[in-house]
């Protein structure tokens, strides 16, 4: 993979990219659908990766209709999700090695996540990786979440690096769309869904693992 420019900063997604939360979210969302008697498939909820809050609500209504009980679904999903997250969610393979390698090079790092900033900090601290990041941009700090570019633009602004000079690492379709809209060099590291041709066209490259991303980014310095 050849990046179009030498990166001056790296912006990380969190869920499904750094921390292995997607299986947990998917299980909670599928079970919540059964609880409110409006079943949703695992494949469908995986397509929602990267969406939370208002963006997730809008997508559910658009896809499932105004009769879908969004409030009850969110409440039930949160109740299902809380004990799963409290039990601890592991880092993705290669996360520590990638963060260590970039830190040794002095690369500025940030997180752009669909979670609230306080929730993101909890997970980063629980996994012992919060110190790697100069900034964390959460969904509650911007006007619009993914697939809009606001989170990545905010993270780049805090790093004082132009978005075009940032590499953004994302695992979801919605995250890739957001990073591309921000004008960043986007590398997708697929988690649950393989990229479609349309999604590939928005990426500087698609990588099979964070170990491979480490090699790519270290070679670009």
Tab-separated table of C-alpha atoms in Angstrom:
chain	number	residue	atom	x	y	z
A	1	UNK	CA	0.000	0.000	0.000
A	2	UNK	CA	1.407	3.391	-1.014
A	3	UNK	CA	0.062	6.427	0.809
A	4	UNK	CA	-0.359	9.565	-1.314
A	5	UNK	CA	1.505	11.710	1.232
A	6	UNK	CA	3.687	11.226	4.273
A	7	UNK	CA	1.332	11.342	7.258
A	8	UNK	CA	1.847	13.958	9.944
A	9	UNK	CA	-0.692	12.481	12.385
A	10	UNK	CA	-2.853	9.385	12.854
A	11	UNK	CA	-6.480	9.440	13.981
A	12	UNK	CA	-7.974	6.226	15.350
A	13	UNK	CA	-11.529	5.013	15.523
A	14	UNK	CA	-12.073	3.118	18.771
A	15	UNK	CA	-14.924	0.561	18.591
A	16	UNK	CA	-13.919	-2.362	16.398
A	17	UNK	CA	-10.584	-0.781	15.499
A	18	UNK	CA	-8.699	-0.458	18.781
A	19	UNK	CA	-11.104	-2.251	21.109
A	20	UNK	CA	-13.016	-5.415	20.192
A	21	UNK	CA	-16.477	-4.061	21.010
A	22	UNK	CA	-18.372	-4.890	17.812
A	23	UNK	CA	-19.366	-8.462	18.824
A	24	UNK	CA	-20.643	-7.092	22.143
A	25	UNK	CA	-22.673	-4.330	20.504
A	26	UNK	CA	-24.057	-6.724	17.904
A	27	UNK	CA	-25.194	-9.224	20.535
A	28	UNK	CA	-26.885	-6.513	22.613
A	29	UNK	CA	-28.621	-5.002	19.583
A	30	UNK	CA	-29.938	-8.326	18.303
A	31	UNK	CA	-31.216	-9.287	21.751
A	32	UNK	CA	-32.830	-5.869	22.238
A	33	UNK	CA	-34.765	-6.358	19.006
A	34	UNK	CA	-36.147	-9.620	20.341
A	35	UNK	CA	-36.968	-7.965	23.664
A	36	UNK	CA	-39.109	-5.273	22.006
A	37	UNK	CA	-40.598	-7.790	19.544
A	38	UNK	CA	-39.015	-6.153	16.492
A	39	UNK	CA	-36.235	-8.589	15.535
A	40	UNK	CA	-33.165	-7.313	13.704
A	41	UNK	CA	-30.542	-9.568	12.164
A	42	UNK	CA	-26.884	-9.629	13.135
A	43	UNK	CA	-25.937	-8.749	9.558
A	44	UNK	CA	-28.175	-5.689	9.722
A	45	UNK	CA	-26.796	-4.422	13.022
A	46	UNK	CA	-23.252	-4.901	11.735
A	47	UNK	CA	-24.113	-2.530	8.886
A	48	UNK	CA	-24.845	0.106	11.543
A	49	UNK	CA	-21.297	0.029	12.958
A	50	UNK	CA	-19.984	3.524	13.574
A	51	UNK	CA	-23.433	4.981	14.252
A	52	UNK	CA	-24.624	5.972	17.708
A	53	UNK	CA	-27.127	8.440	19.134
A	54	UNK	CA	-29.044	10.620	16.691
A	55	UNK	CA	-27.414	9.069	13.626
A	56	UNK	CA	-28.348	5.555	14.736
A	57	UNK	CA	-31.899	6.621	15.548
A	58	UNK	CA	-32.334	8.255	12.140
A	59	UNK	CA	-30.995	5.186	10.358
A	60	UNK	CA	-33.275	2.796	12.281
A	61	UNK	CA	-36.350	4.870	11.457
A	62	UNK	CA	-35.309	5.228	7.813
A	63	UNK	CA	-34.740	1.484	7.451
A	64	UNK	CA	-37.422	0.030	9.729
A	65	UNK	CA	-40.141	2.671	9.632
A	66	UNK	CA	-41.690	5.071	12.103
A	67	UNK	CA	-43.409	2.163	13.851
A	68	UNK	CA	-40.097	0.862	15.152
A	69	UNK	CA	-40.019	1.523	18.945
A	70	UNK	CA	-36.746	3.435	19.007
A	71	UNK	CA	-36.949	4.666	22.612
A	72	UNK	CA	-37.764	1.228	24.013
A	73	UNK	CA	-35.129	-0.358	21.788
A	74	UNK	CA	-32.406	2.047	22.956
A	75	UNK	CA	-33.356	1.554	26.596
A	76	UNK	CA	-33.313	-2.217	26.286
A	77	UNK	CA	-30.097	-2.208	24.288
A	78	UNK	CA	-28.377	-0.076	26.942
A	79	UNK	CA	-29.538	-2.446	29.679
A	80	UNK	CA	-28.198	-5.434	27.738
A	81	UNK	CA	-24.961	-3.680	26.858
A	82	UNK	CA	-23.970	-2.334	30.273
A	83	UNK	CA	-23.017	-5.640	31.951
A	84	UNK	CA	-21.237	-6.823	28.807
A	85	UNK	CA	-19.037	-3.725	28.723
A	86	UNK	CA	-18.543	-3.795	32.487
A	87	UNK	CA	-17.090	-7.290	32.158
A	88	UNK	CA	-14.285	-5.803	30.066
A	89	UNK	CA	-13.617	-5.735	26.350
A	90	UNK	CA	-10.162	-6.661	25.027
A	91	UNK	CA	-7.951	-4.729	22.660
A	92	UNK	CA	-7.764	-5.773	19.040
A	93	UNK	CA	-4.722	-7.802	18.062
A	94	UNK	CA	-1.780	-5.578	17.199
A	95	UNK	CA	-3.140	-2.446	18.888
A	96	UNK	CA	-0.357	-2.119	21.456
A	97	UNK	CA	2.364	-2.850	18.909
A	98	UNK	CA	0.985	-0.197	16.538
A	99	UNK	CA	0.621	2.432	19.258
A	100	UNK	CA	4.107	1.720	20.595
A	101	UNK	CA	5.689	1.944	17.142
A	102	UNK	CA	3.987	5.242	16.298
A	103	UNK	CA	4.800	6.707	19.702
A	104	UNK	CA	8.476	5.843	19.298
A	105	UNK	CA	8.418	7.814	16.054
A	106	UNK	CA	6.829	10.805	17.769
A	107	UNK	CA	3.696	10.601	15.640
A	108	UNK	CA	0.811	12.710	17.039
A	109	UNK	CA	-2.179	10.452	17.756
A	110	UNK	CA	-5.860	11.124	18.440
A	111	UNK	CA	-9.117	9.202	18.760
A	112	UNK	CA	-12.335	10.128	16.930
A	113	UNK	CA	-15.173	8.049	18.344
A	114	UNK	CA	-18.948	7.836	18.126
A	115	UNK	CA	-19.019	7.339	21.902
A	116	UNK	CA	-19.320	10.200	24.359
A	117	UNK	CA	-15.874	11.395	25.316
A	118	UNK	CA	-16.240	10.315	28.956
A	119	UNK	CA	-17.248	6.799	27.894
A	120	UNK	CA	-14.371	6.593	25.441
A	121	UNK	CA	-11.887	7.702	28.095
A	122	UNK	CA	-13.196	4.996	30.421
A	123	UNK	CA	-12.516	2.279	27.842
A	124	UNK	CA	-9.129	3.685	26.847
A	125	UNK	CA	-8.050	3.928	30.482
A	126	UNK	CA	-9.416	0.486	31.347
A	127	UNK	CA	-7.271	-0.969	28.576
A	128	UNK	CA	-4.214	1.062	29.561
A	129	UNK	CA	-3.834	2.982	26.303
A	130	UNK	CA	-5.179	6.476	27.022
A	131	UNK	CA	-1.654	7.886	27.447
A	132	UNK	CA	-0.819	7.278	23.794
A	133	UNK	CA	-3.310	9.895	22.593
A	134	UNK	CA	-2.896	13.655	22.669
A	135	UNK	CA	-6.610	14.180	22.110
A	136	UNK	CA	-9.898	12.257	22.158
A	137	UNK	CA	-12.854	13.671	20.197
A	138	UNK	CA	-16.230	12.258	21.263
A	139	UNK	CA	-19.651	12.377	19.654
A	140	UNK	CA	-20.943	14.744	22.338
A	141	UNK	CA	-18.346	17.343	21.301
A	142	UNK	CA	-19.413	17.813	17.668
A	143	UNK	CA	-22.613	18.729	15.841
A	144	UNK	CA	-22.818	15.575	13.735
A	145	UNK	CA	-21.506	12.045	14.106
A	146	UNK	CA	-20.273	9.582	11.514
A	147	UNK	CA	-20.793	9.254	8.542
A	148	UNK	CA	-20.368	13.052	8.638
A	149	UNK	CA	-16.761	14.301	8.875
A	150	UNK	CA	-17.142	16.395	12.046
A	151	UNK	CA	-15.333	14.016	14.423
A	152	UNK	CA	-12.293	13.624	12.200
A	153	UNK	CA	-12.159	17.343	11.480
A	154	UNK	CA	-12.301	18.055	15.218
A	155	UNK	CA	-9.531	15.559	15.968
A	156	UNK	CA	-7.318	17.004	13.222
A	157	UNK	CA	-7.975	20.536	14.468
A	158	UNK	CA	-6.954	19.607	18.010
A	159	UNK	CA	-3.757	18.053	16.662
A	160	UNK	CA	-3.148	21.219	14.582
A	161	UNK	CA	-2.632	19.079	11.472
A	162	UNK	CA	-4.505	19.531	8.189
A	163	UNK	CA	-6.978	16.670	7.630
A	164	UNK	CA	-5.347	15.815	4.297
A	165	UNK	CA	-2.094	15.129	6.159
A	166	UNK	CA	-3.759	12.757	8.631
A	167	UNK	CA	-4.142	9.019	8.269
A	168	UNK	CA	-7.477	7.865	9.670
A	169	UNK	CA	-7.884	4.223	10.690
A	170	UNK	CA	-11.455	2.924	10.524
A	171	UNK	CA	-13.120	-0.490	10.555
A	172	UNK	CA	-16.687	0.403	9.508
A	173	UNK	CA	-18.364	1.640	6.344
A	174	UNK	CA	-19.726	4.698	8.164
A	175	UNK	CA	-16.323	5.503	9.605
A	176	UNK	CA	-14.699	5.280	6.174
A	177	UNK	CA	-17.342	7.587	4.725
A	178	UNK	CA	-16.687	10.104	7.491
A	179	UNK	CA	-12.910	10.008	7.114
A	180	UNK	CA	-13.116	10.365	3.338
A	181	UNK	CA	-15.500	13.313	3.691
A	182	UNK	CA	-12.951	14.948	5.993
A	183	UNK	CA	-10.333	14.677	3.256
A	184	UNK	CA	-8.042	12.360	5.207
A	185	UNK	CA	-5.967	9.442	3.973
A	186	UNK	CA	-8.186	6.572	5.043
A	187	UNK	CA	-7.033	3.048	5.812
A	188	UNK	CA	-9.781	0.545	6.513
A	189	UNK	CA	-9.074	-2.394	8.782
A	190	UNK	CA	-12.312	-4.387	8.385
A	191	UNK	CA	-13.804	-5.894	11.509
A	192	UNK	CA	-17.137	-7.593	10.825
A	193	UNK	CA	-17.876	-6.589	7.235
A	194	UNK	CA	-15.582	-6.816	4.221
A	195	UNK	CA	-15.468	-3.568	2.229
A	196	UNK	CA	-17.651	-3.174	-0.826
A	197	UNK	CA	-16.157	-1.798	-4.031
A	198	UNK	CA	-17.689	1.596	-3.231
A	199	UNK	CA	-16.064	1.654	0.197
A	200	UNK	CA	-12.703	0.538	-1.209
A	201	UNK	CA	-12.821	3.477	-3.605
A	202	UNK	CA	-12.909	5.867	-0.621
A	203	UNK	CA	-9.783	4.380	0.970
A	204	UNK	CA	-6.087	4.912	0.443
A	205	UNK	CA	-5.926	1.210	1.220
A	206	UNK	CA	-7.496	-1.719	3.028
A	207	UNK	CA	-5.393	-3.606	5.566
A	208	UNK	CA	-5.920	-7.058	7.020
A	209	UNK	CA	-4.622	-6.251	10.516
A	210	UNK	CA	-3.178	-3.602	12.802
A	211	UNK	CA	0.162	-5.385	12.498
A	212	UNK	CA	0.089	-4.675	8.768
A	213	UNK	CA	-0.908	-1.056	9.433
A	214	UNK	CA	2.133	-0.724	11.708
A	215	UNK	CA	4.414	-1.883	8.917
A	216	UNK	CA	2.786	0.461	6.390
A	217	UNK	CA	2.960	3.536	8.604
A	218	UNK	CA	6.477	2.854	9.834
A	219	UNK	CA	7.650	2.463	6.237
A	220	UNK	CA	6.107	5.825	5.324
A	221	UNK	CA	8.276	7.763	7.796
